[in-house]
PDB file of C-alpha atoms in Angstrom:
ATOM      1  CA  UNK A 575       0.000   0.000   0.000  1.00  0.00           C
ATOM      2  CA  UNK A 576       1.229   3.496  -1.002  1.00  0.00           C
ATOM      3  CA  UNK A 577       1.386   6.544   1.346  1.00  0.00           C
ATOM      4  CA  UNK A 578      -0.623   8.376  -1.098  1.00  0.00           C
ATOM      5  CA  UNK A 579      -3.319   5.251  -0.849  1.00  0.00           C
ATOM      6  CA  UNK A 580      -3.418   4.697   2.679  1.00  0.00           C
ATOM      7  CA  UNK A 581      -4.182   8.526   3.214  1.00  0.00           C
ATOM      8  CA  UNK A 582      -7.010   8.371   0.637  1.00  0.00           C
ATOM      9  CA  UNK A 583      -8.764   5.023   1.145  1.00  0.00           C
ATOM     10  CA  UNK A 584      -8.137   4.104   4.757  1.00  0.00           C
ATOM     11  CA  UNK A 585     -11.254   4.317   7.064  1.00  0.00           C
ATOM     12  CA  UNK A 586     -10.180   6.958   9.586  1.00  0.00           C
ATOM     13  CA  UNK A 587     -13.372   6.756  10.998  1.00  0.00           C
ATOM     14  CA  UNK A 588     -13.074   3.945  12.468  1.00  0.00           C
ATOM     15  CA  UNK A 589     -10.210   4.875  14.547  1.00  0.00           C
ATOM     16  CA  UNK A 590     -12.881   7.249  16.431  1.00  0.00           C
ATOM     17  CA  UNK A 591     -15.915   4.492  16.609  1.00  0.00           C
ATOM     18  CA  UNK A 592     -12.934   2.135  17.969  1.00  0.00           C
ATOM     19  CA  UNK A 593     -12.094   4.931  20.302  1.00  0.00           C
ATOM     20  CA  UNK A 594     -15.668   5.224  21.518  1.00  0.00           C
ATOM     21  CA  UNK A 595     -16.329   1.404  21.951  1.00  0.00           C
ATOM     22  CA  UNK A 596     -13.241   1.693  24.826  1.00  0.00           C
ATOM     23  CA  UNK A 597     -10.422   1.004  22.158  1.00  0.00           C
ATOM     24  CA  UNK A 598      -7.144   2.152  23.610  1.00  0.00           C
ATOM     25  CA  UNK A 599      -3.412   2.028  23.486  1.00  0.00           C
ATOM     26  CA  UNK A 600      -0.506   2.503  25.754  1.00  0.00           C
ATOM     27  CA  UNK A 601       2.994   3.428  25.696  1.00  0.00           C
ATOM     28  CA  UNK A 602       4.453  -0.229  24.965  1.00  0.00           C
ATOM     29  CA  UNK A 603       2.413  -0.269  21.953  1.00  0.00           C
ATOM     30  CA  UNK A 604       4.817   0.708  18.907  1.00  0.00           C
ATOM     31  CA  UNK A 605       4.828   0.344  15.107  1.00  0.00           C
ATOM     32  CA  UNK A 606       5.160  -2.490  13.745  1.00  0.00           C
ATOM     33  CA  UNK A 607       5.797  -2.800   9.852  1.00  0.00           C
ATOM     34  CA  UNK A 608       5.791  -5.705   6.828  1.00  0.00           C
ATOM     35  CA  UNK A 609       7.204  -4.824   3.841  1.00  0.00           C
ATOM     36  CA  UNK A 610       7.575  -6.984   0.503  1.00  0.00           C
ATOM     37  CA  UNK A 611      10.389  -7.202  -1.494  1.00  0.00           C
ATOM     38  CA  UNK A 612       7.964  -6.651  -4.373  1.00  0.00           C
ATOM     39  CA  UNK A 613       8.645  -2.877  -3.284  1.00  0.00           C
ATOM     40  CA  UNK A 614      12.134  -3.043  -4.282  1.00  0.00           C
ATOM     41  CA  UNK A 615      13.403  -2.879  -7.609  1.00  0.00           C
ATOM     42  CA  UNK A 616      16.792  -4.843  -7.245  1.00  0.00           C
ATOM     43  CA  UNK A 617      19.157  -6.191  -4.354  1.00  0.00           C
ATOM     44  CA  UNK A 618      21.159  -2.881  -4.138  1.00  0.00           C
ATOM     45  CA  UNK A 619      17.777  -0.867  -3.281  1.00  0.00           C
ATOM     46  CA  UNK A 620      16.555  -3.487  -0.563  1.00  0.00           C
ATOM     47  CA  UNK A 621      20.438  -3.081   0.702  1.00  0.00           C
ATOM     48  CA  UNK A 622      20.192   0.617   0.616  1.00  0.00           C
ATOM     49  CA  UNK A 623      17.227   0.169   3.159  1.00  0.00           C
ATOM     50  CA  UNK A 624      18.701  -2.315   5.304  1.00  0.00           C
ATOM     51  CA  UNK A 625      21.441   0.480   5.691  1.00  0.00           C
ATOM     52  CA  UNK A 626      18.645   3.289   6.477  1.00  0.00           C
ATOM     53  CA  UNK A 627      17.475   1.507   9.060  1.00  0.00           C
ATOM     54  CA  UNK A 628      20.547  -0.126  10.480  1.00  0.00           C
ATOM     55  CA  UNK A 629      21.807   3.407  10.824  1.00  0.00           C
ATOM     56  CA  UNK A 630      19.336   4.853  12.349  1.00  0.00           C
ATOM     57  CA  UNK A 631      19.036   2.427  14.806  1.00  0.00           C
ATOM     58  CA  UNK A 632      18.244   4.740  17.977  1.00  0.00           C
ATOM     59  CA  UNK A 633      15.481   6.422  15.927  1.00  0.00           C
ATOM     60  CA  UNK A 634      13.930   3.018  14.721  1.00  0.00           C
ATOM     61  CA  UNK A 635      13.805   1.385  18.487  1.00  0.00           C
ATOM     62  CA  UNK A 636      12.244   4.582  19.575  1.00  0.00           C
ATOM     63  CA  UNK A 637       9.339   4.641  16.856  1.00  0.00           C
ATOM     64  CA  UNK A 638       8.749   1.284  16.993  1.00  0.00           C
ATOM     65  CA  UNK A 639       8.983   1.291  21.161  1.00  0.00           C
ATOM     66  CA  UNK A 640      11.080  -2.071  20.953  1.00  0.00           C
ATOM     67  CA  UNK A 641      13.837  -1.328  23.478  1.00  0.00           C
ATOM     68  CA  UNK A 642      15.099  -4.517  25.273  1.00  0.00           C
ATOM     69  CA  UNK A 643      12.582  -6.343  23.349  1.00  0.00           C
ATOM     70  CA  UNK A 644      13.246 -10.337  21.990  1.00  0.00           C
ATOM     71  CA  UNK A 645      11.633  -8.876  18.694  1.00  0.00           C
ATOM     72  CA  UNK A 646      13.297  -7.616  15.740  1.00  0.00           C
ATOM     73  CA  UNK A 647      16.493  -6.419  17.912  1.00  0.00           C
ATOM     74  CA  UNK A 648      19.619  -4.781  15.770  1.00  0.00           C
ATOM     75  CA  UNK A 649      22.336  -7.711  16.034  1.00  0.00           C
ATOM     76  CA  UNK A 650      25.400  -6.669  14.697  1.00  0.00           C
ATOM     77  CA  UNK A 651      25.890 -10.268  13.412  1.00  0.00           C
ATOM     78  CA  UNK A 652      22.791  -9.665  10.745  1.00  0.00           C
ATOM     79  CA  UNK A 653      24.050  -5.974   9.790  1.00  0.00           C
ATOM     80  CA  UNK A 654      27.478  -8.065   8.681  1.00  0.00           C
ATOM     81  CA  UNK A 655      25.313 -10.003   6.497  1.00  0.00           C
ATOM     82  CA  UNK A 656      22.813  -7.455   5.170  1.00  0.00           C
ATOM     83  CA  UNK A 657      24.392  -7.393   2.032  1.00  0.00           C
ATOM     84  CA  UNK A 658      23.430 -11.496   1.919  1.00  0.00           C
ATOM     85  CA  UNK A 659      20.394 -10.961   2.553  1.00  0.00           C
ATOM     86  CA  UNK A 660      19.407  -8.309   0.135  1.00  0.00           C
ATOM     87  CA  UNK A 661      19.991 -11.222  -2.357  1.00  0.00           C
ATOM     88  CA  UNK A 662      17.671 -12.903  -1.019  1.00  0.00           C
ATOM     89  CA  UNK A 663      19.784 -15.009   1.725  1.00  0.00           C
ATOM     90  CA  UNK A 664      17.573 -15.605   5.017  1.00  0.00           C
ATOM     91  CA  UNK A 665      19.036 -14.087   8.589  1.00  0.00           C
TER      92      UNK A 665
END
């Protein structure tokens, strides 16, 4: 799903009627994000992501509100192989 998509078709409504039927979050709750390599156009732009996010790893734990969690932790020993795994190798 595009930004430009999910800003036109998603049902923002609902995030109100959820809020009224005693819908809530808290601050452990963070974002939490798939994405397809159908988005990427070859190995070198997935590995240009991996390195976005690898090096902003202090801004990524914050938005996603995953400090000292078990999931999706920054391991230096899957940064070595992030070139690997842009071609498709599995960490």
């Amino acid at each position: 799903m595009s930004f430009d998509y999910a800003i036109a078709e998603f049902p923002w409504s609902v995030l109100s009627r959820l809020r009224l039927l005693g819908c809530y979050t808290d601050d452990e709750v963070g974002i939490h994000v798939h994405l397809s390599r159908a988005g990427f156009d070859s190995p070198a732009h997935i590995y240009r992501w991996l390195n976005l996010v690898y090096r902003n790893e202090d801004e990524v734990t914050t938005l996603a509100r995953r400090h000292d969690s078990q999931w999706a932790g920054f391991h230096p020993d899957i940064r070595a192989k992030a070139k690997e795994l842009a071609h498709g190798g599995r960490g």
